[in-house]
Tab-separated table of C-alpha atoms in Angstrom:
chain	number	residue	atom	x	y	z
A	1	UNK	CA	49.556	-21.267	67.907
A	2	UNK	CA	49.813	-18.517	65.316
A	3	UNK	CA	47.640	-18.216	62.228
A	4	UNK	CA	48.396	-17.428	58.597
A	5	UNK	CA	47.435	-13.850	57.727
A	6	UNK	CA	47.568	-12.093	54.359
A	7	UNK	CA	48.270	-8.332	54.289
A	8	UNK	CA	47.597	-6.379	51.074
A	9	UNK	CA	48.538	-2.707	50.747
A	10	UNK	CA	50.240	-0.745	47.985
A	11	UNK	CA	52.443	1.014	50.558
A	12	UNK	CA	55.492	-1.102	51.406
A	13	UNK	CA	55.920	0.603	54.785
A	14	UNK	CA	52.357	-0.245	55.835
A	15	UNK	CA	52.776	-3.912	54.932
A	16	UNK	CA	56.037	-4.131	56.877
A	17	UNK	CA	54.507	-2.267	59.833
A	18	UNK	CA	51.588	-4.699	60.036
A	19	UNK	CA	53.893	-7.689	59.564
A	20	UNK	CA	56.012	-6.600	62.516
A	21	UNK	CA	52.942	-6.164	64.735
A	22	UNK	CA	51.382	-9.527	63.881
A	23	UNK	CA	54.627	-11.466	64.172
A	24	UNK	CA	54.837	-10.457	67.849
A	25	UNK	CA	51.875	-12.817	68.366
A	26	UNK	CA	53.456	-15.680	66.445
A	27	UNK	CA	51.434	-15.286	63.255
A	28	UNK	CA	52.801	-16.152	59.820
A	29	UNK	CA	52.310	-13.071	57.656
A	30	UNK	CA	52.178	-12.973	53.849
A	31	UNK	CA	52.524	-9.639	52.055
A	32	UNK	CA	51.205	-8.338	48.730
A	33	UNK	CA	51.357	-4.865	47.187
A	34	UNK	CA	48.355	-4.771	44.864
A	35	UNK	CA	44.963	-6.449	44.751
A	36	UNK	CA	45.755	-8.834	41.900
A	37	UNK	CA	48.902	-10.155	43.573
A	38	UNK	CA	46.987	-10.482	46.833
A	39	UNK	CA	44.212	-12.436	45.115
A	40	UNK	CA	46.706	-14.918	43.656
A	41	UNK	CA	48.360	-15.431	47.049
A	42	UNK	CA	44.993	-15.856	48.753
A	43	UNK	CA	43.898	-18.589	46.336
A	44	UNK	CA	47.228	-20.370	46.659
A	45	UNK	CA	47.853	-20.059	50.413
A	46	UNK	CA	44.299	-19.939	51.847
A	47	UNK	CA	45.152	-17.744	54.869
A	48	UNK	CA	43.057	-17.639	58.039
A	49	UNK	CA	42.469	-13.888	57.680
A	50	UNK	CA	43.067	-11.186	55.067
A	51	UNK	CA	43.840	-7.540	55.880
A	52	UNK	CA	43.047	-5.465	52.803
A	53	UNK	CA	43.638	-1.810	51.932
A	54	UNK	CA	40.627	-0.136	50.344
A	55	UNK	CA	42.411	1.825	47.613
A	56	UNK	CA	44.850	-0.387	45.690
A	57	UNK	CA	46.038	-0.665	42.074
A	58	UNK	CA	44.776	-3.370	39.684
A	59	UNK	CA	42.101	-4.716	42.061
A	60	UNK	CA	40.569	-2.383	44.660
A	61	UNK	CA	39.716	-3.435	48.191
A	62	UNK	CA	36.017	-3.283	47.324
A	63	UNK	CA	36.425	-5.599	44.333
A	64	UNK	CA	38.686	-7.892	46.373
A	65	UNK	CA	35.986	-8.292	49.043
A	66	UNK	CA	33.371	-8.952	46.367
A	67	UNK	CA	35.542	-11.654	44.798
A	68	UNK	CA	35.995	-13.366	48.154
A	69	UNK	CA	32.275	-13.344	48.946
A	70	UNK	CA	31.420	-14.649	45.456
A	71	UNK	CA	33.846	-17.585	45.671
A	72	UNK	CA	32.243	-20.452	47.654
A	73	UNK	CA	35.530	-22.056	48.761
A	74	UNK	CA	36.690	-18.892	50.540
A	75	UNK	CA	33.438	-16.953	50.966
A	76	UNK	CA	33.509	-17.199	54.774
A	77	UNK	CA	37.104	-16.006	55.163
A	78	UNK	CA	37.343	-13.115	57.664
A	79	UNK	CA	38.206	-9.792	56.010
A	80	UNK	CA	39.566	-6.715	57.783
A	81	UNK	CA	39.623	-3.626	55.550
A	82	UNK	CA	41.968	-0.729	56.376
A	83	UNK	CA	41.811	2.761	54.888
A	84	UNK	CA	42.490	6.422	55.584
A	85	UNK	CA	38.980	7.201	54.279
A	86	UNK	CA	37.493	6.287	57.643
A	87	UNK	CA	39.477	9.035	59.366
A	88	UNK	CA	38.080	11.791	57.122
A	89	UNK	CA	34.484	10.550	57.024
A	90	UNK	CA	31.704	11.137	59.546
A	91	UNK	CA	30.500	7.555	59.028
A	92	UNK	CA	31.257	4.977	61.766
A	93	UNK	CA	33.661	2.149	60.978
A	94	UNK	CA	30.765	-0.318	61.107
A	95	UNK	CA	29.205	1.549	58.158
A	96	UNK	CA	32.296	0.954	56.017
A	97	UNK	CA	32.570	-2.701	57.058
A	98	UNK	CA	28.926	-3.319	56.173
A	99	UNK	CA	29.129	-1.591	52.802
A	100	UNK	CA	32.240	-3.534	51.839
A	101	UNK	CA	30.835	-6.840	53.136
A	102	UNK	CA	33.926	-7.112	55.315
A	103	UNK	CA	33.985	-8.448	58.868
A	104	UNK	CA	35.563	-5.277	60.251
A	105	UNK	CA	37.055	-1.931	59.231
A	106	UNK	CA	39.986	-0.048	60.755
A	107	UNK	CA	40.828	3.570	59.982
A	108	UNK	CA	44.389	4.625	59.179
A	109	UNK	CA	46.460	5.628	61.009
A	110	UNK	CA	45.943	3.050	63.749
A	111	UNK	CA	47.714	1.964	66.902
A	112	UNK	CA	49.306	-1.509	67.072
A	113	UNK	CA	47.013	-2.543	69.937
A	114	UNK	CA	43.940	-1.539	67.933
A	115	UNK	CA	45.048	-3.764	65.057
A	116	UNK	CA	45.849	-6.677	67.361
A	117	UNK	CA	42.466	-6.323	69.061
A	118	UNK	CA	40.562	-6.511	65.767
A	119	UNK	CA	42.650	-9.435	64.499
A	120	UNK	CA	42.276	-11.377	67.750
A	121	UNK	CA	38.518	-10.840	67.747
A	122	UNK	CA	38.095	-12.032	64.148
A	123	UNK	CA	40.284	-15.097	64.643
A	124	UNK	CA	38.484	-16.039	67.853
A	125	UNK	CA	35.081	-15.570	66.304
A	126	UNK	CA	36.047	-17.776	63.387
A	127	UNK	CA	37.287	-20.406	65.810
A	128	UNK	CA	34.092	-20.511	67.876
A	129	UNK	CA	31.507	-20.234	65.128
A	130	UNK	CA	31.099	-23.431	63.168
A	131	UNK	CA	31.946	-23.371	59.487
A	132	UNK	CA	28.418	-24.483	58.652
A	133	UNK	CA	26.909	-21.548	60.521
A	134	UNK	CA	29.203	-19.093	58.745
A	135	UNK	CA	28.247	-20.573	55.362
A	136	UNK	CA	24.551	-20.269	56.205
A	137	UNK	CA	25.066	-16.639	57.190
A	138	UNK	CA	26.848	-15.972	53.908
A	139	UNK	CA	24.120	-17.592	51.802
A	140	UNK	CA	21.421	-15.572	53.581
A	141	UNK	CA	23.326	-12.325	53.102
A	142	UNK	CA	24.058	-13.044	49.426
A	143	UNK	CA	20.418	-13.901	48.735
A	144	UNK	CA	19.241	-10.689	50.375
A	145	UNK	CA	22.073	-8.596	48.863
A	146	UNK	CA	22.828	-7.101	52.278
A	147	UNK	CA	25.871	-7.616	54.525
A	148	UNK	CA	25.885	-10.461	57.043
A	149	UNK	CA	24.076	-9.441	60.245
A	150	UNK	CA	23.711	-5.858	59.067
A	151	UNK	CA	20.542	-4.528	60.745
A	152	UNK	CA	18.257	-2.117	58.861
A	153	UNK	CA	19.690	1.421	58.902
A	154	UNK	CA	16.741	2.752	60.930
A	155	UNK	CA	17.241	0.393	63.898
A	156	UNK	CA	18.907	3.101	66.007
A	157	UNK	CA	15.744	5.208	65.827
A	158	UNK	CA	13.522	2.519	67.378
A	159	UNK	CA	14.095	1.700	71.091
A	160	UNK	CA	12.493	-1.729	70.662
A	161	UNK	CA	14.847	-2.672	67.823
A	162	UNK	CA	17.859	-1.504	69.842
A	163	UNK	CA	16.851	-3.858	72.661
A	164	UNK	CA	16.150	-6.706	70.243
A	165	UNK	CA	19.573	-6.298	68.635
A	166	UNK	CA	21.252	-6.179	72.059
A	167	UNK	CA	19.584	-9.408	73.224
A	168	UNK	CA	19.919	-11.457	70.050
A	169	UNK	CA	23.446	-10.392	69.024
A	170	UNK	CA	24.672	-13.034	71.486
A	171	UNK	CA	23.380	-15.848	69.268
A	172	UNK	CA	25.762	-14.798	66.476
A	173	UNK	CA	28.688	-13.739	68.632
A	174	UNK	CA	28.110	-10.303	67.078
A	175	UNK	CA	29.508	-8.205	69.908
A	176	UNK	CA	30.338	-5.279	67.644
A	177	UNK	CA	26.598	-4.704	67.098
A	178	UNK	CA	25.955	-5.322	70.797
A	179	UNK	CA	28.525	-2.672	71.716
A	180	UNK	CA	26.852	-0.126	69.438
A	181	UNK	CA	23.560	-0.433	71.343
A	182	UNK	CA	25.135	0.702	74.634
A	183	UNK	CA	25.490	4.179	76.117
A	184	UNK	CA	28.660	5.255	77.910
A	185	UNK	CA	27.030	4.440	81.249
A	186	UNK	CA	26.887	0.755	80.288
A	187	UNK	CA	30.373	0.530	78.793
A	188	UNK	CA	32.204	1.822	81.848
A	189	UNK	CA	34.975	3.593	79.970
A	190	UNK	CA	36.505	0.531	78.283
A	191	UNK	CA	37.390	0.553	74.598
A	192	UNK	CA	35.355	-1.192	71.938
A	193	UNK	CA	38.099	-3.777	71.378
A	194	UNK	CA	38.363	-4.585	75.085
A	195	UNK	CA	34.574	-4.916	75.360
A	196	UNK	CA	34.481	-7.314	72.410
A	197	UNK	CA	37.376	-9.356	73.807
A	198	UNK	CA	35.668	-9.682	77.194
A	199	UNK	CA	32.383	-10.746	75.637
A	200	UNK	CA	34.162	-13.262	73.410
A	201	UNK	CA	35.711	-14.875	76.498
A	202	UNK	CA	32.235	-15.270	78.010
A	203	UNK	CA	30.921	-16.548	74.680
A	204	UNK	CA	33.721	-19.120	74.546
A	205	UNK	CA	33.015	-20.344	78.074
A	206	UNK	CA	29.315	-20.811	77.276
A	207	UNK	CA	29.825	-22.448	73.874
A	208	UNK	CA	29.607	-26.026	75.169
A	209	UNK	CA	26.197	-25.318	76.779
A	210	UNK	CA	24.619	-24.075	73.518
A	211	UNK	CA	23.177	-20.934	75.099
A	212	UNK	CA	20.686	-18.882	73.049
A	213	UNK	CA	18.665	-15.732	73.797
A	214	UNK	CA	15.382	-14.817	72.105
A	215	UNK	CA	12.991	-11.876	72.443
A	216	UNK	CA	9.373	-12.970	72.944
A	217	UNK	CA	7.678	-9.578	73.227
A	218	UNK	CA	8.504	-5.891	73.721
A	219	UNK	CA	6.511	-3.043	75.278
A	220	UNK	CA	7.781	0.497	74.731
A	221	UNK	CA	7.042	3.781	76.485
A	222	UNK	CA	8.780	6.917	75.206
A	223	UNK	CA	8.946	10.205	77.094
A	224	UNK	CA	10.887	12.970	75.337
A	225	UNK	CA	14.575	11.901	75.301
A	226	UNK	CA	14.140	8.747	77.411
A	227	UNK	CA	12.452	5.424	76.711
A	228	UNK	CA	11.505	2.424	78.837
A	229	UNK	CA	11.303	-0.974	77.152
A	230	UNK	CA	9.851	-3.995	78.936
A	231	UNK	CA	11.241	-7.136	77.333
A	232	UNK	CA	9.954	-10.677	77.718
A	233	UNK	CA	12.738	-13.010	76.655
A	234	UNK	CA	13.561	-16.689	76.697
A	235	UNK	CA	17.029	-18.082	77.360
A	236	UNK	CA	17.805	-21.631	76.250
A	237	UNK	CA	20.813	-23.345	77.812
A	238	UNK	CA	21.484	-26.994	77.063
A	239	UNK	CA	17.800	-27.562	76.319
A	240	UNK	CA	16.563	-25.817	79.491
A	241	UNK	CA	14.297	-22.827	78.866
A	242	UNK	CA	14.111	-19.888	81.276
A	243	UNK	CA	11.737	-16.953	80.753
A	244	UNK	CA	12.872	-13.530	81.949
A	245	UNK	CA	11.387	-10.079	82.321
A	246	UNK	CA	13.779	-7.180	81.746
A	247	UNK	CA	13.328	-3.434	82.010
A	248	UNK	CA	15.617	-1.407	79.739
A	249	UNK	CA	16.090	2.338	80.035
A	250	UNK	CA	17.344	4.095	76.904
A	251	UNK	CA	18.532	7.622	76.200
A	252	UNK	CA	18.221	9.422	72.851
A	253	UNK	CA	21.663	10.486	71.614
A	254	UNK	CA	23.009	12.035	68.427
A	255	UNK	CA	23.709	8.451	67.293
A	256	UNK	CA	20.218	7.143	68.052
A	257	UNK	CA	18.806	5.345	71.091
A	258	UNK	CA	21.337	3.845	73.523
A	259	UNK	CA	20.799	1.514	76.488
A	260	UNK	CA	21.750	3.111	79.825
A	261	UNK	CA	20.548	0.449	82.290
A	262	UNK	CA	19.035	-3.044	82.485
A	263	UNK	CA	17.153	-4.800	85.281
A	264	UNK	CA	16.373	-8.489	84.935
A	265	UNK	CA	14.550	-11.203	86.855
A	266	UNK	CA	13.400	-14.745	86.017
A	267	UNK	CA	9.671	-15.302	85.603
A	268	UNK	CA	8.397	-17.948	88.003
A	269	UNK	CA	5.456	-20.207	87.234
A	270	UNK	CA	3.401	-18.137	89.675
A	271	UNK	CA	4.133	-14.994	87.620
A	272	UNK	CA	3.343	-16.626	84.283
């Protein structure tokens, strides 16, 4: 069943282009051509997702996102910001999404499949995360004045924090952050959108078992451009706790530390 999606962009051609793409998946698409008109439609129609251009007349994309996050009735609505600024900046798309307090960011120009991948991910995530959890995440982020789930900017420079983020991103269904911890060797040549979609399918299948992953302790050894991190973790599935020992190998890249391999084994009572 399709969802109701609001598209706001001051370029008529862009709105019609996105409408045509989303309608192929059965979605109902509402269009607006400036931020003020989009805000009025959003309050009236309460769409499942809003796609918002960053630079718009009357109300900018930044102000639009701020209004949404400040309004309790719609504060947890998924927001996908689109802009040509991402294509001319050296900042990753996750940087723009975090700064705007949006759920995702897509650079113009974009391919139809890229848009569909982001939209599908956001709609699925909204479906599988309870509304209460999303509200709690919003309140925590508003109180701290930082974006939801946005790790400290220095996390990429600490191998231990990279591993911690990789392990515990599962608990939030935050597979964008998980993807960013991985080196090419771990990704296997698939795109970010495909990786997120695959992980969301696993997340969906495990949802009924209430699976959680927590880091208990980390031991780090760094040698030049490589690092080894021994991780003691606890997995909780349906009330059953299993301790694991994992050895992560990481490589220093221009974008910080990235995980290149993982070895894992349960810890038996004899090992404990």
